[in-house]
């Protein structure tokens, strides 16, 4: 059963439960709230008269469940730290505070914590890329085996120091060309494993420095696409939708990490 | 500060309920303390943020500048790479260097107030020369060993001297295209423009790491990501410690020229 919780303030706790095969249930301070879902929206009134709405949203990049109280988006407990402190004077603050009560520092709307969501999505995307690069490298290593063996068989008749006919204006010896062929076979595995390892390191680092990590991951992803396009220009359009989604998630992650950074001072 | 009939404090601007002992309204930021009672000063954070007066919209602009510069250089690499794959014997190198140079000089011109002071001969002082010596020793020892090991494992590297064969370049043309131009342009781009922009957003240390990563990744060869990342760190260290681009340019140019001469010697 999935569950999302919002702690609006000390006296207001809203929970959305989704039991398997059953309808969603909304609870306010542990008590079930009767109501209807209309166009993926559920309206309720809090104990102090404030109006709240839970909305199920989806776009090309993600599906989210959002709570708004009096028009302000309230992040759920996954994205809000247990204790909140003013980044300027470190006084304790509440989730709904937009200014610090002690020093007046502008904190921003509660929705600022939702930036965590896009950062988490970007981190997940980086981990997925790490797995995909590793799988691709292993797959291509076995796919290229026969081609490599055929090329090496053709070169077997030449001695290592024998000069071959120029290729694209450059002269190679048989030994050099043999090394090149062998590298092209092993290299696809090595390169993809390096990329996979880099992405795993960046996914780990994003927990501490999300903005820097996601920036670098985005740069690496872009370069890999460029390398593929140089190798085969037609590959630019192959999987274009997935590439756009990945870039979109990463750029959202950059914006989210940037928002977190500026919100924390 | 007003009180309603029940004695609760409410904000006189927005009418929101004020917290006990609050000096500011948490909804509109209006000061509630009586004249003469100053709010506590903001405590110094444990790690001081970068000295930066720009609001967040300006900082986002800095990231966009980095994105534009990096994106244009990457696009240039893509176009020249496709050109080479279509016409492998084409003589595109001078044009590549010219186009990339124009892009970088264009950005440098826009930020000339920051870049020109980093290029003044006076910045190449004794401190800069000492740091350059240290960096040179580290770079040649560490990266020399790394590239030697890579070659021993059978990793083939593109032979710069192949360009001599294809296009009948002289040694001086090779030095100009592969040593001097990259040394000057890449230092201005990565340790100048990109590092400065990123420092405003991330702080110096993270900017140092990110510019080194961008530098290594833009060389379009995953096998040498780590070695070029190390190079980016060394050049970035020189930039941070000397407040000058000149030591990095010298080391970068000397390293590239050494690679060419070593290849010719072999």
XYZ file of C-alpha atoms in Angstrom, chain A residues 72 87-90 92-94 96-105 167-172 176 179-180 183-184 186-187 190-191 194-195 198 205 209-213 215-216 219-220 222-227 229-231 233 236 251 254-255 258 261-262 265, chain B residues 19-30 39-46 49 56-57 59-61 63 70 74-75 77-78 81-82 85-86 88-89 153-156 159 162 165-166 198 201-203 206 209-210 213-214 217-218 220-223 225-226 229:
128
model
C -0.020 27.170 -1.304
C 19.490 29.604 6.692
C 20.424 33.095 7.916
C 20.106 32.913 11.715
C 19.448 29.168 12.263
C 13.718 27.124 14.225
C 11.046 27.742 11.589
C 7.779 26.105 10.523
C 4.439 27.364 6.282
C 6.733 30.255 7.291
C 7.716 32.452 4.380
C 9.820 34.775 6.554
C 11.872 33.982 9.622
C 10.138 35.254 12.766
C 13.493 36.094 14.368
C 15.510 37.839 11.640
C 12.971 38.408 8.863
C 14.996 36.437 6.267
C 43.744 3.980 -44.948
C 42.220 7.459 -45.207
C 45.613 8.830 -46.096
C 47.367 7.289 -43.090
C 49.809 4.393 -43.216
C 49.651 1.667 -40.554
C 49.236 -1.322 -35.365
C 45.998 -3.481 -32.019
C 43.371 -1.086 -33.334
C 40.931 -2.211 -29.023
C 37.697 -1.576 -30.891
C 37.611 -4.446 -25.940
C 37.256 -0.698 -25.971
C 35.978 -0.608 -21.255
C 34.475 2.720 -22.300
C 34.062 3.681 -17.321
C 30.896 5.632 -18.100
C 31.385 7.602 -13.453
C 27.979 12.377 -4.855
C 26.470 18.063 -3.787
C 23.466 17.549 -6.060
C 23.997 20.591 -8.279
C 27.616 19.822 -9.154
C 26.929 16.106 -9.632
C 25.761 19.240 -13.953
C 28.596 16.820 -14.634
C 27.640 17.039 -19.552
C 28.700 13.389 -19.784
C 25.495 15.093 -23.809
C 29.020 14.096 -24.823
C 28.050 10.439 -25.159
C 25.266 11.458 -27.552
C 27.743 13.578 -29.532
C 30.203 10.683 -29.739
C 26.404 10.999 -33.555
C 29.974 11.384 -34.822
C 30.257 7.620 -35.200
C 25.026 10.658 -37.639
C 20.946 11.283 -33.460
C 17.749 19.738 -16.486
C 19.684 21.036 -12.147
C 16.903 23.563 -11.543
C 19.848 25.131 -7.860
C 21.086 25.741 -3.022
C 19.688 29.259 -3.187
C 21.781 30.315 1.305
C 4.086 33.846 17.053
C 5.039 34.555 20.637
C 8.239 36.656 20.810
C 8.292 36.962 17.006
C 10.134 39.997 15.724
C 8.863 39.561 12.154
C 5.611 38.362 10.662
C 6.172 34.907 9.164
C 3.749 35.613 6.288
C 4.634 39.104 5.054
C 8.002 39.731 6.742
C 6.802 42.939 8.427
C 16.625 41.725 15.582
C 19.540 39.402 16.289
C 22.257 39.524 13.657
C 22.310 36.570 11.273
C 24.868 34.037 12.523
C 27.877 33.268 10.323
C 27.339 29.902 8.677
C 29.975 27.238 9.366
C 28.988 31.074 1.160
C 19.211 33.889 -7.382
C 18.035 34.993 -10.837
C 23.082 33.076 -10.407
C 20.821 31.128 -12.722
C 22.032 33.413 -15.498
C 24.683 28.709 -15.114
C 29.837 24.457 -23.195
C 30.174 20.668 -27.945
C 28.158 21.539 -31.032
C 32.921 19.228 -31.887
C 29.848 17.442 -33.204
C 33.352 15.196 -36.063
C 30.616 14.590 -38.615
C 33.543 11.130 -40.762
C 32.168 12.218 -44.129
C 38.295 11.766 -43.399
C 41.076 13.448 -45.307
C 47.576 -1.882 -21.857
C 47.089 -1.468 -25.601
C 44.902 1.633 -25.688
C 45.516 3.247 -29.063
C 48.473 10.129 -33.464
C 49.032 11.633 -38.572
C 51.038 13.013 -43.005
C 47.505 13.768 -44.162
C 30.549 28.435 -11.558
C 26.970 29.598 -8.026
C 28.859 26.723 -6.403
C 31.776 28.309 -4.598
C 33.002 22.791 -6.352
C 35.847 20.107 -9.690
C 33.084 20.853 -12.180
C 35.037 17.516 -15.348
C 33.716 19.691 -18.185
C 34.527 15.368 -20.946
C 34.792 17.829 -23.842
C 35.363 13.321 -26.318
C 37.296 10.248 -25.215
C 36.014 8.333 -22.180
C 39.312 6.462 -21.925
C 38.378 11.163 -18.872
C 40.336 10.542 -15.695
C 40.147 15.414 -15.259
